[in-house]
mmCIF file of C-alpha atoms and ligand atoms in Angstrom:
data_model
loop_
_atom_site.group_PDB
_atom_site.id
_atom_site.type_symbol
_atom_site.label_atom_id
_atom_site.label_comp_id
_atom_site.label_asym_id
_atom_site.label_seq_id
_atom_site.Cartn_x
_atom_site.Cartn_y
_atom_site.Cartn_z
ATOM 1 C CA MET A 1 4.077 -22.214 -20.294
ATOM 2 C CA ASN A 2 2.231 -25.225 -18.895
ATOM 3 C CA HIS A 3 3.443 -25.105 -15.290
ATOM 4 C CA GLY A 4 2.052 -24.802 -11.789
ATOM 5 C CA PHE A 5 1.174 -21.438 -10.242
ATOM 6 C CA GLU A 6 4.337 -20.964 -8.188
ATOM 7 C CA THR A 7 6.536 -21.853 -11.184
ATOM 8 C CA LEU A 8 4.710 -19.335 -13.370
ATOM 9 C CA ALA A 9 5.014 -16.679 -10.664
ATOM 10 C CA ILE A 10 8.792 -17.053 -10.715
ATOM 11 C CA HIS A 11 9.408 -17.729 -14.415
ATOM 12 C CA ALA A 12 6.594 -16.495 -16.686
ATOM 13 C CA GLY A 13 7.861 -13.489 -18.667
ATOM 14 C CA GLN A 14 11.112 -13.693 -16.721
ATOM 15 C CA ASP A 15 13.625 -15.656 -18.794
ATOM 16 C CA PRO A 16 17.239 -14.735 -17.999
ATOM 17 C CA GLU A 17 18.145 -11.558 -19.876
ATOM 18 C CA ALA A 18 19.583 -12.279 -23.345
ATOM 19 C CA ARG A 19 22.771 -10.133 -23.237
ATOM 20 C CA THR A 20 24.193 -10.919 -19.780
ATOM 21 C CA GLY A 21 22.115 -13.794 -18.471
ATOM 22 C CA ALA A 22 20.861 -11.646 -15.581
ATOM 23 C CA VAL A 23 18.462 -13.941 -13.750
ATOM 24 C CA ILE A 24 16.242 -11.074 -12.679
ATOM 25 C CA PRO A 25 14.632 -8.873 -15.366
ATOM 26 C CA PRO A 26 16.557 -5.578 -15.375
ATOM 27 C CA ILE A 27 14.823 -2.289 -14.581
ATOM 28 C CA TYR A 28 14.791 -0.617 -18.001
ATOM 29 C CA GLN A 29 14.692 2.893 -16.572
ATOM 30 C CA THR A 30 14.549 4.596 -19.938
ATOM 31 C CA SER A 31 11.973 6.759 -21.669
ATOM 32 C CA THR A 32 13.155 6.086 -25.224
ATOM 33 C CA TYR A 33 15.158 3.638 -27.356
ATOM 34 C CA ALA A 34 17.745 4.085 -30.133
ATOM 35 C CA GLN A 35 16.351 2.996 -33.486
ATOM 36 C CA ASP A 36 18.486 1.233 -36.095
ATOM 37 C CA ALA A 37 16.964 3.225 -38.940
ATOM 38 C CA VAL A 38 13.967 5.473 -39.448
ATOM 39 C CA GLY A 39 10.920 3.317 -38.810
ATOM 40 C CA ALA A 40 13.005 0.374 -37.522
ATOM 41 C CA PRO A 41 12.807 0.254 -33.724
ATOM 42 C CA ARG A 42 14.619 -2.710 -32.119
ATOM 43 C CA GLN A 43 12.158 -5.449 -31.163
ATOM 44 C CA GLY A 44 9.345 -2.916 -31.422
ATOM 45 C CA TYR A 45 10.580 -0.690 -28.564
ATOM 46 C CA GLU A 46 10.318 2.997 -29.451
ATOM 47 C CA TYR A 47 9.032 4.860 -26.378
ATOM 48 C CA SER A 48 8.333 3.630 -22.839
ATOM 49 C CA ARG A 49 4.675 4.643 -22.691
ATOM 50 C CA SER A 50 4.108 2.299 -25.627
ATOM 51 C CA GLY A 51 6.408 -0.478 -24.450
ATOM 52 C CA ASN A 52 9.030 -1.198 -21.808
ATOM 53 C CA PRO A 53 10.727 -4.594 -21.252
ATOM 54 C CA THR A 54 10.337 -4.510 -17.444
ATOM 55 C CA ARG A 55 6.643 -3.742 -17.770
ATOM 56 C CA ASP A 56 6.349 -6.416 -20.471
ATOM 57 C CA ALA A 57 7.801 -9.001 -18.076
ATOM 58 C CA LEU A 58 5.207 -8.095 -15.446
ATOM 59 C CA GLN A 59 2.391 -8.082 -18.000
ATOM 60 C CA GLU A 60 3.311 -11.500 -19.327
ATOM 61 C CA CYS A 61 3.536 -12.915 -15.817
ATOM 62 C CA LEU A 62 0.133 -11.473 -14.832
ATOM 63 C CA ALA A 63 -1.510 -12.940 -17.937
ATOM 64 C CA ALA A 64 -0.016 -16.359 -17.125
ATOM 65 C CA LEU A 65 -1.132 -16.242 -13.474
ATOM 66 C CA GLU A 66 -4.711 -15.342 -14.407
ATOM 67 C CA GLY A 67 -4.839 -17.731 -17.364
ATOM 68 C CA GLY A 68 -5.620 -14.846 -19.744
ATOM 69 C CA ALA A 69 -4.413 -13.891 -23.228
ATOM 70 C CA ILE A 70 -3.045 -10.418 -22.456
ATOM 71 C CA GLY A 71 -1.994 -8.657 -19.257
ATOM 72 C CA LEU A 72 -1.533 -4.898 -18.961
ATOM 73 C CA ALA A 73 0.023 -2.980 -16.077
ATOM 74 C CA PHE A 74 -1.129 0.495 -15.067
ATOM 75 C CA ALA A 75 -0.112 3.265 -12.689
ATOM 76 C CA SER A 76 -2.810 2.209 -10.178
ATOM 77 C CA GLY A 77 -5.844 -0.007 -9.871
ATOM 78 C CA LEU A 78 -8.114 2.949 -10.595
ATOM 79 C CA ALA A 79 -6.106 3.858 -13.690
ATOM 80 C CA ALA A 80 -6.658 0.294 -14.919
ATOM 81 C CA GLU A 81 -10.392 0.549 -14.210
ATOM 82 C CA ASP A 82 -10.628 3.900 -16.011
ATOM 83 C CA ALA A 83 -8.817 2.524 -19.065
ATOM 84 C CA LEU A 84 -11.144 -0.468 -19.126
ATOM 85 C CA LEU A 85 -14.307 1.649 -18.914
ATOM 86 C CA ARG A 86 -13.200 4.021 -21.632
ATOM 87 C CA THR A 87 -12.169 1.169 -23.900
ATOM 88 C CA VAL A 88 -15.361 -0.812 -23.588
ATOM 89 C CA CYS A 89 -18.094 1.770 -22.904
ATOM 90 C CA LYS A 90 -19.445 4.850 -24.619
ATOM 91 C CA PRO A 91 -21.959 7.517 -23.525
ATOM 92 C CA GLY A 92 -25.413 5.981 -23.128
ATOM 93 C CA ASP A 93 -24.091 2.630 -21.939
ATOM 94 C CA HIS A 94 -24.842 1.133 -18.554
ATOM 95 C CA VAL A 95 -22.857 -0.889 -16.030
ATOM 96 C CA VAL A 96 -23.990 -3.020 -13.074
ATOM 97 C CA ILE A 97 -21.662 -2.565 -10.083
ATOM 98 C CA PRO A 98 -21.507 -4.210 -6.631
ATOM 99 C CA ASP A 99 -23.555 -2.432 -3.976
ATOM 100 C CA ASP A 100 -20.524 -2.622 -1.685
ATOM 101 C CA ALA A 101 -17.742 -1.963 -4.167
ATOM 102 C CA TYR A 102 -14.459 -0.438 -3.065
ATOM 103 C CA GLY A 103 -15.221 3.255 -2.349
ATOM 104 C CA GLY A 104 -12.786 4.499 -4.986
ATOM 105 C CA THR A 105 -14.362 2.289 -7.641
ATOM 106 C CA TYR A 106 -17.783 3.595 -6.683
ATOM 107 C CA ARG A 107 -16.464 7.171 -6.871
ATOM 108 C CA LEU A 108 -15.073 6.498 -10.361
ATOM 109 C CA PHE A 109 -18.554 5.477 -11.533
ATOM 110 C CA ALA A 110 -20.559 8.022 -9.541
ATOM 111 C CA LYS A 111 -18.413 11.147 -9.831
ATOM 112 C CA VAL A 112 -16.394 10.664 -13.004
ATOM 113 C CA ALA A 113 -17.883 8.192 -15.485
ATOM 114 C CA GLU A 114 -21.510 9.224 -14.950
ATOM 115 C CA ARG A 115 -20.690 12.809 -15.980
ATOM 116 C CA TRP A 116 -19.505 11.399 -19.294
ATOM 117 C CA GLY A 117 -22.780 9.591 -19.851
ATOM 118 C CA LEU A 118 -22.121 6.151 -18.381
ATOM 119 C CA ALA A 119 -25.048 5.062 -16.201
ATOM 120 C CA TYR A 120 -24.610 2.558 -13.383
ATOM 121 C CA THR A 121 -26.792 0.524 -11.043
ATOM 122 C CA PRO A 122 -25.502 -0.859 -7.740
ATOM 123 C CA ALA A 123 -26.716 -4.426 -7.149
ATOM 124 C CA LYS A 124 -26.131 -7.071 -4.518
ATOM 125 C CA VAL A 125 -23.697 -9.267 -6.442
ATOM 126 C CA SER A 126 -24.134 -12.191 -4.034
ATOM 127 C CA ASP A 127 -27.704 -12.414 -5.392
ATOM 128 C CA VAL A 128 -27.757 -13.636 -9.004
ATOM 129 C CA ASP A 129 -31.392 -12.569 -9.490
ATOM 130 C CA ALA A 130 -30.656 -9.068 -8.214
ATOM 131 C CA VAL A 131 -27.874 -8.693 -10.792
ATOM 132 C CA ARG A 132 -30.145 -10.037 -13.552
ATOM 133 C CA ALA A 133 -32.840 -7.536 -12.543
ATOM 134 C CA ALA A 134 -30.351 -4.647 -12.620
ATOM 135 C CA ILE A 135 -29.408 -5.302 -16.240
ATOM 136 C CA ARG A 136 -30.839 -2.884 -18.807
ATOM 137 C CA PRO A 137 -31.288 -4.970 -21.956
ATOM 138 C CA GLY A 138 -29.422 -3.466 -24.869
ATOM 139 C CA ALA A 139 -27.614 -0.884 -22.721
ATOM 140 C CA THR A 140 -25.686 -2.880 -20.137
ATOM 141 C CA ARG A 141 -22.147 -3.278 -21.369
ATOM 142 C CA ILE A 142 -20.467 -4.598 -18.217
ATOM 143 C CA VAL A 143 -21.441 -6.599 -15.169
ATOM 144 C CA TRP A 144 -18.735 -5.632 -12.703
ATOM 145 C CA LEU A 145 -17.961 -7.846 -9.714
ATOM 146 C CA GLU A 146 -15.700 -7.781 -6.769
ATOM 147 C CA THR A 147 -15.484 -11.102 -5.004
ATOM 148 C CA PRO A 148 -14.827 -11.026 -2.115
ATOM 149 C CA THR A 149 -16.166 -7.460 -1.956
ATOM 150 C CA ASN A 150 -14.485 -4.640 -0.105
ATOM 151 C CA PRO A 151 -15.193 -4.300 2.831
ATOM 152 C CA LEU A 152 -18.216 -6.548 3.462
ATOM 153 C CA LEU A 153 -16.590 -9.645 1.915
ATOM 154 C CA GLY A 154 -19.670 -10.609 -0.057
ATOM 155 C CA ILE A 155 -19.163 -13.512 -2.445
ATOM 156 C CA ALA A 156 -20.414 -13.414 -6.034
ATOM 157 C CA ASP A 157 -20.880 -16.602 -8.035
ATOM 158 C CA ILE A 158 -18.568 -15.899 -10.973
ATOM 159 C CA ALA A 159 -19.767 -18.741 -13.228
ATOM 160 C CA ALA A 160 -23.473 -17.966 -12.686
ATOM 161 C CA LEU A 161 -22.949 -14.243 -13.274
ATOM 162 C CA ALA A 162 -20.821 -14.850 -16.364
ATOM 163 C CA ALA A 163 -23.851 -16.614 -17.836
ATOM 164 C CA VAL A 164 -26.153 -13.729 -16.824
ATOM 165 C CA ALA A 165 -23.797 -11.126 -18.313
ATOM 166 C CA HIS A 166 -23.209 -13.047 -21.532
ATOM 167 C CA ASP A 167 -26.951 -13.680 -22.023
ATOM 168 C CA ALA A 168 -27.398 -9.911 -21.947
ATOM 169 C CA GLY A 169 -24.526 -9.323 -24.392
ATOM 170 C CA ALA A 170 -22.420 -7.774 -21.623
ATOM 171 C CA LEU A 171 -18.877 -8.480 -20.442
ATOM 172 C CA LEU A 172 -18.165 -9.930 -17.028
ATOM 173 C CA VAL A 173 -15.415 -7.994 -15.254
ATOM 174 C CA VAL A 174 -14.057 -9.312 -11.952
ATOM 175 C CA ASP A 175 -11.965 -7.238 -9.573
ATOM 176 C CA ASN A 176 -9.779 -10.018 -8.145
ATOM 177 C CA THR A 177 -7.779 -7.785 -5.800
ATOM 178 C CA PHE A 178 -8.971 -9.393 -2.551
ATOM 179 C CA ALA A 179 -8.418 -12.986 -3.622
ATOM 180 C CA SER A 180 -5.305 -12.672 -5.829
ATOM 181 C CA PRO A 181 -4.838 -15.104 -8.727
ATOM 182 C CA TYR A 182 -3.399 -17.673 -6.315
ATOM 183 C CA LEU A 183 -6.743 -18.096 -4.581
ATOM 184 C CA GLN A 184 -9.103 -17.442 -7.494
ATOM 185 C CA GLN A 185 -8.852 -17.336 -11.287
ATOM 186 C CA PRO A 186 -12.031 -15.692 -12.589
ATOM 187 C CA ILE A 187 -11.283 -16.317 -16.276
ATOM 188 C CA ALA A 188 -11.590 -20.068 -15.658
ATOM 189 C CA PHE A 189 -15.170 -19.366 -14.484
ATOM 190 C CA GLY A 190 -16.111 -17.255 -17.504
ATOM 191 C CA ALA A 191 -14.868 -13.731 -16.717
ATOM 192 C CA ASP A 192 -13.828 -11.612 -19.707
ATOM 193 C CA VAL A 193 -11.529 -9.218 -17.889
ATOM 194 C CA VAL A 194 -9.826 -9.413 -14.499
ATOM 195 C CA VAL A 195 -8.942 -6.200 -12.662
ATOM 196 C CA HIS A 196 -6.295 -5.845 -9.969
ATOM 197 C CA SER A 197 -5.037 -3.230 -7.666
ATOM 198 C CA THR A 198 -1.538 -4.763 -7.708
ATOM 199 C CA THR A 199 -0.857 -2.395 -4.817
ATOM 200 C CA LYS A 200 -2.381 -5.131 -2.639
ATOM 201 C CA TYR A 201 -1.599 -8.885 -2.536
ATOM 202 C CA VAL A 202 0.047 -9.069 -5.961
ATOM 203 C CA GLY A 203 2.774 -6.580 -4.968
ATOM 204 C CA GLY A 204 2.390 -7.696 -1.382
ATOM 205 C CA HIS A 205 4.844 -5.430 0.453
ATOM 206 C CA SER A 206 3.014 -2.073 0.694
ATOM 207 C CA ASP A 207 5.794 -0.385 -1.231
ATOM 208 C CA VAL A 208 4.287 0.232 -4.655
ATOM 209 C CA VAL A 209 1.007 1.441 -6.191
ATOM 210 C CA GLY A 210 -0.110 -0.267 -9.397
ATOM 211 C CA GLY A 211 -2.979 -1.801 -11.280
ATOM 212 C CA ALA A 212 -3.597 -4.422 -13.915
ATOM 213 C CA LEU A 213 -6.070 -5.724 -16.440
ATOM 214 C CA VAL A 214 -5.975 -9.260 -17.773
ATOM 215 C CA ALA A 215 -8.164 -10.001 -20.794
ATOM 216 C CA ALA A 216 -9.327 -13.534 -21.504
ATOM 217 C CA ASP A 217 -9.513 -12.786 -25.195
ATOM 218 C CA ARG A 218 -6.698 -11.488 -27.416
ATOM 219 C CA THR A 219 -8.880 -9.124 -29.477
ATOM 220 C CA LEU A 220 -10.210 -7.291 -26.421
ATOM 221 C CA GLY A 221 -6.707 -7.407 -24.914
ATOM 222 C CA GLU A 222 -5.270 -5.621 -27.953
ATOM 223 C CA GLU A 223 -7.990 -2.958 -27.757
ATOM 224 C CA LEU A 224 -7.084 -2.436 -24.110
ATOM 225 C CA ARG A 225 -3.393 -2.265 -25.002
ATOM 226 C CA TYR A 226 -4.175 0.422 -27.591
ATOM 227 C CA HIS A 227 -5.995 2.460 -24.940
ATOM 228 C CA GLN A 228 -3.255 1.862 -22.360
ATOM 229 C CA ASN A 229 -0.878 3.663 -24.705
ATOM 230 C CA ALA A 230 -3.412 6.212 -25.967
ATOM 231 C CA MET A 231 -4.479 7.214 -22.433
ATOM 232 C CA GLY A 232 -1.030 6.840 -20.910
ATOM 233 C CA ALA A 233 -1.463 5.768 -17.267
ATOM 234 C CA VAL A 234 1.244 3.096 -17.517
ATOM 235 C CA ASN A 235 3.126 1.345 -14.733
ATOM 236 C CA GLY A 236 6.696 2.707 -14.441
ATOM 237 C CA PRO A 237 9.703 0.361 -14.850
ATOM 238 C CA PHE A 238 10.778 0.409 -11.197
ATOM 239 C CA ASP A 239 7.198 -0.105 -10.027
ATOM 240 C CA ALA A 240 6.829 -3.014 -12.454
ATOM 241 C CA TRP A 241 10.071 -4.521 -11.131
ATOM 242 C CA LEU A 242 8.963 -4.205 -7.482
ATOM 243 C CA THR A 243 5.617 -5.785 -8.332
ATOM 244 C CA LEU A 244 7.331 -8.678 -10.113
ATOM 245 C CA ARG A 245 9.571 -9.227 -7.114
ATOM 246 C CA GLY A 246 6.491 -9.406 -4.919
ATOM 247 C CA ILE A 247 4.734 -11.835 -7.257
ATOM 248 C CA LYS A 248 7.478 -14.451 -6.879
ATOM 249 C CA THR A 249 6.293 -15.197 -3.328
ATOM 250 C CA LEU A 250 2.561 -14.693 -3.899
ATOM 251 C CA GLY A 251 1.677 -18.361 -3.339
ATOM 252 C CA VAL A 252 3.567 -18.804 -0.080
ATOM 253 C CA ARG A 253 2.433 -15.424 1.216
ATOM 254 C CA MET A 254 -1.212 -16.167 0.458
ATOM 255 C CA ASP A 255 -1.050 -19.485 2.263
ATOM 256 C CA ARG A 256 0.304 -17.772 5.388
ATOM 257 C CA HIS A 257 -2.253 -14.928 5.094
ATOM 258 C CA CYS A 258 -4.961 -17.619 4.999
ATOM 259 C CA ASP A 259 -3.481 -19.615 7.925
ATOM 260 C CA ASN A 260 -3.383 -16.507 10.108
ATOM 261 C CA ALA A 261 -6.791 -15.220 9.014
ATOM 262 C CA GLU A 262 -8.438 -18.570 9.758
ATOM 263 C CA ARG A 263 -7.045 -18.500 13.326
ATOM 264 C CA ILE A 264 -8.100 -14.885 13.863
ATOM 265 C CA ALA A 265 -11.595 -15.397 12.418
ATOM 266 C CA ALA A 266 -12.110 -18.333 14.788
ATOM 267 C CA TYR A 267 -10.912 -16.220 17.745
ATOM 268 C CA LEU A 268 -13.177 -13.261 16.905
ATOM 269 C CA ASP A 269 -16.112 -15.552 16.223
ATOM 270 C CA GLY A 270 -16.220 -16.563 19.872
ATOM 271 C CA HIS A 271 -15.585 -13.085 21.320
ATOM 272 C CA ALA A 272 -18.257 -11.436 23.484
ATOM 273 C CA LYS A 273 -17.441 -7.923 22.181
ATOM 274 C CA VAL A 274 -17.810 -8.907 18.548
ATOM 275 C CA ALA A 275 -21.346 -8.890 17.154
ATOM 276 C CA GLN A 276 -20.530 -10.552 13.813
ATOM 277 C CA VAL A 277 -17.448 -11.881 12.050
ATOM 278 C CA ILE A 278 -17.474 -11.671 8.281
ATOM 279 C CA TYR A 279 -15.020 -14.138 6.725
ATOM 280 C CA PRO A 280 -15.860 -16.339 3.720
ATOM 281 C CA GLY A 281 -14.015 -19.245 5.333
ATOM 282 C CA LEU A 282 -16.551 -19.469 8.170
ATOM 283 C CA PRO A 283 -19.420 -21.870 7.447
ATOM 284 C CA SER A 284 -21.756 -19.170 8.841
ATOM 285 C CA HIS A 285 -20.825 -16.840 5.942
ATOM 286 C CA PRO A 286 -23.720 -16.844 3.431
ATOM 287 C CA GLY A 287 -21.254 -17.099 0.541
ATOM 288 C CA HIS A 288 -19.191 -19.927 2.054
ATOM 289 C CA GLU A 289 -20.423 -22.592 -0.354
ATOM 290 C CA VAL A 290 -19.856 -20.491 -3.484
ATOM 291 C CA ALA A 291 -16.461 -19.390 -2.160
ATOM 292 C CA THR A 292 -15.510 -23.032 -1.637
ATOM 293 C CA LYS A 293 -16.418 -23.731 -5.274
ATOM 294 C CA GLN A 294 -14.347 -20.928 -6.798
ATOM 295 C CA MET A 295 -11.561 -20.138 -4.309
ATOM 296 C CA ARG A 296 -8.598 -22.275 -3.264
ATOM 297 C CA ARG A 297 -8.753 -20.786 0.253
ATOM 298 C CA PHE A 298 -10.523 -17.768 1.751
ATOM 299 C CA GLY A 299 -7.945 -14.992 1.921
ATOM 300 C CA GLY A 300 -6.443 -12.676 4.483
ATOM 301 C CA MET A 301 -9.242 -10.116 4.828
ATOM 302 C CA ILE A 302 -11.639 -10.197 7.783
ATOM 303 C CA SER A 303 -14.319 -7.669 8.665
ATOM 304 C CA PHE A 304 -16.187 -7.653 11.945
ATOM 305 C CA ARG A 305 -18.911 -5.623 13.590
ATOM 306 C CA ALA A 306 -18.126 -4.362 17.060
ATOM 307 C CA ALA A 307 -20.808 -5.152 19.639
ATOM 308 C CA GLY A 308 -20.432 -1.679 21.202
ATOM 309 C CA GLY A 309 -21.266 0.341 18.043
ATOM 310 C CA GLU A 310 -19.366 2.922 16.010
ATOM 311 C CA GLU A 311 -17.393 4.690 18.755
ATOM 312 C CA TYR A 312 -16.193 1.359 20.118
ATOM 313 C CA ALA A 313 -15.179 0.244 16.615
ATOM 314 C CA VAL A 314 -13.111 3.430 16.282
ATOM 315 C CA GLU A 315 -11.544 2.805 19.732
ATOM 316 C CA ILE A 316 -10.507 -0.721 18.703
ATOM 317 C CA CYS A 317 -8.775 0.697 15.625
ATOM 318 C CA ASN A 318 -7.017 3.376 17.681
ATOM 319 C CA ARG A 319 -5.879 0.902 20.390
ATOM 320 C CA ALA A 320 -4.323 -1.663 18.032
ATOM 321 C CA LYS A 321 -0.516 -1.573 18.010
ATOM 322 C CA LEU A 322 0.882 -4.420 15.926
ATOM 323 C CA PHE A 323 -2.062 -4.069 13.539
ATOM 324 C CA VAL A 324 -1.074 -0.746 11.979
ATOM 325 C CA LEU A 325 -3.906 1.764 11.602
ATOM 326 C CA ALA A 326 -3.796 2.352 7.860
ATOM 327 C CA GLU A 327 -5.727 2.174 4.615
ATOM 328 C CA SER A 328 -4.834 -0.382 1.958
ATOM 329 C CA LEU A 329 -4.378 -4.122 2.429
ATOM 330 C CA GLY A 330 -2.607 -7.184 1.173
ATOM 331 C CA GLY A 331 0.897 -6.473 2.467
ATOM 332 C CA VAL A 332 2.957 -8.740 4.705
ATOM 333 C CA GLU A 333 2.177 -6.518 7.703
ATOM 334 C CA SER A 334 -1.215 -6.553 9.411
ATOM 335 C CA LEU A 335 -3.404 -3.475 9.072
ATOM 336 C CA ILE A 336 -6.604 -2.370 10.791
ATOM 337 C CA GLU A 337 -9.019 0.310 9.679
ATOM 338 C CA HIS A 338 -12.479 1.803 10.107
ATOM 339 C CA PRO A 339 -13.993 1.628 6.582
ATOM 340 C CA GLY A 340 -16.815 4.095 7.317
ATOM 341 C CA ARG A 341 -14.386 6.887 8.202
ATOM 342 C CA MET A 342 -11.390 5.807 6.112
ATOM 343 C CA THR A 343 -11.388 3.754 2.886
ATOM 344 C CA HIS A 344 -15.114 4.048 2.285
ATOM 345 C CA ALA A 345 -15.699 7.598 3.510
ATOM 346 C CA SER A 346 -16.358 8.607 -0.121
ATOM 347 C CA ALA A 347 -19.418 6.315 -0.106
ATOM 348 C CA ALA A 348 -21.028 8.088 2.891
ATOM 349 C CA GLY A 349 -24.628 9.058 2.185
ATOM 350 C CA SER A 350 -24.733 6.815 -0.906
ATOM 351 C CA PRO A 351 -26.319 3.371 -1.338
ATOM 352 C CA LEU A 352 -22.827 2.018 -0.735
ATOM 353 C CA GLU A 353 -22.432 3.486 2.762
ATOM 354 C CA VAL A 354 -20.925 0.885 5.122
ATOM 355 C CA PRO A 355 -22.036 0.216 8.740
ATOM 356 C CA GLY A 356 -20.381 2.465 11.339
ATOM 357 C CA ASP A 357 -19.567 -0.439 13.656
ATOM 358 C CA LEU A 358 -17.493 -2.206 10.993
ATOM 359 C CA VAL A 359 -13.761 -2.862 11.475
ATOM 360 C CA ARG A 360 -11.651 -4.280 8.639
ATOM 361 C CA LEU A 361 -8.488 -6.309 9.152
ATOM 362 C CA SER A 362 -5.861 -7.082 6.579
ATOM 363 C CA VAL A 363 -4.211 -10.023 8.305
ATOM 364 C CA GLY A 364 -0.492 -10.125 7.595
ATOM 365 C CA ILE A 365 2.016 -12.935 7.824
ATOM 366 C CA GLU A 366 3.482 -12.156 11.265
ATOM 367 C CA THR A 367 3.498 -14.724 14.104
ATOM 368 C CA VAL A 368 -0.190 -15.355 14.633
ATOM 369 C CA ASP A 369 -0.011 -15.455 18.442
ATOM 370 C CA ASP A 370 1.322 -11.895 18.429
ATOM 371 C CA LEU A 371 -1.588 -10.793 16.250
ATOM 372 C CA LEU A 372 -4.089 -12.515 18.539
ATOM 373 C CA ALA A 373 -2.546 -10.838 21.597
ATOM 374 C CA ASP A 374 -2.784 -7.431 19.925
ATOM 375 C CA LEU A 375 -6.463 -7.925 19.087
ATOM 376 C CA GLU A 376 -7.137 -9.088 22.646
ATOM 377 C CA GLN A 377 -5.738 -5.858 24.072
ATOM 378 C CA ALA A 378 -7.411 -3.700 21.383
ATOM 379 C CA LEU A 379 -10.833 -5.210 22.090
ATOM 380 C CA GLY A 380 -10.217 -4.217 25.751
HETATM 381 C C1 PLP B 401 -10.894 -3.999 -4.472
HETATM 382 C C2 PLP B 401 -10.115 -2.812 -4.938
HETATM 383 N N1 PLP B 401 -10.133 -2.475 -6.236
HETATM 384 C C3 PLP B 401 -9.466 -1.403 -6.702
HETATM 385 C C4 PLP B 401 -8.740 -0.585 -5.857
HETATM 386 C C5 PLP B 401 -8.047 0.613 -6.415
HETATM 387 O O1 PLP B 401 -6.696 0.391 -6.554
HETATM 388 P P1 PLP B 401 -5.549 1.512 -6.416
HETATM 389 O O2 PLP B 401 -5.632 2.053 -5.016
HETATM 390 O O3 PLP B 401 -4.293 0.777 -6.718
HETATM 391 O O4 PLP B 401 -5.875 2.567 -7.437
HETATM 392 C C6 PLP B 401 -8.676 -0.901 -4.497
HETATM 393 C C7 PLP B 401 -7.910 -0.049 -3.578
HETATM 394 O O5 PLP B 401 -8.019 -0.144 -2.387
HETATM 395 C C8 PLP B 401 -9.390 -2.030 -4.030
HETATM 396 O O6 PLP B 401 -9.391 -2.381 -2.729
#
């Protein structure tokens, strides 16, 4: 379908249902399907781990939004990552990962995949030379990026790193959770696979956990589809339906997330009790230029370092009212958290440990003046 983003979000994979004309894809809450004869399943549907029409609708829509050949929906972002690693890598292989990756992604590499023989090297993905230096020729199978990273909002140059990865015979994988496909489409810059925690902006309402892979290439996409079924961590029909419902408003939500985040970043930037504001939309951000090249706008995530140190950062989080103290991000409601003690606690003591004075905001789409007033009182 050759349409604009918002049209694809509402229509890709979501034609009115053939039998009744239902405008919204039904929730096919079934585990199995009647077959017309032995070996003759209707339209290929035989069992819902292998295929489910509600999940198919979501998968087709995700592929269209990312400009990829095949989309696949999983039970969570980490389930998607696990399926990708075990499809593409084997014992003895090596992966380059961001040195400030999401804590759960780091844990997957450090505590799970490494035991099975997959080596990894954390590298500063905002530094192209550092990524090139981390590659082990012949062994590196994946260069894995987040951009923006979680929680330090580092920006990686997708096009430059695609060239570095491809020169080494490796795949470029981009976790696009923080940007969403509305703000950034990594495949257009050379990525081979896009990863999402659809729990975040894609779903957008903090009511469903899910993950996705979108492959640029059909052959790799089919290998991933085989593993999705063989490993089994699929997205359930109701979860797929909720995620699709969220996707319909992704464009308008992202624009409001960005409007609000820009106002809040500007407010924090001038605040005496804030030592540093980290937001790719600020010209002071070291990745601002690259972000401008590859992102439509700069997203709804802001991190800042509290001038009073770790205990003060914790106090700010505890004092916030409208900003709900919670992990996760990307929903319509604003959230605040202390990464060092919450989302990234699993990285404590590792090279991926985050600063103790760091506060992370997921700026929602509420009335921005109310959000500013809440931050004012929380900063004290
Ligand atoms: C950037 C990023 N990638 C992956 C994940 C993992 O996704 P899930 O929690 O859906 O398993 C998260 C979760 O916070 C994340 O922030």
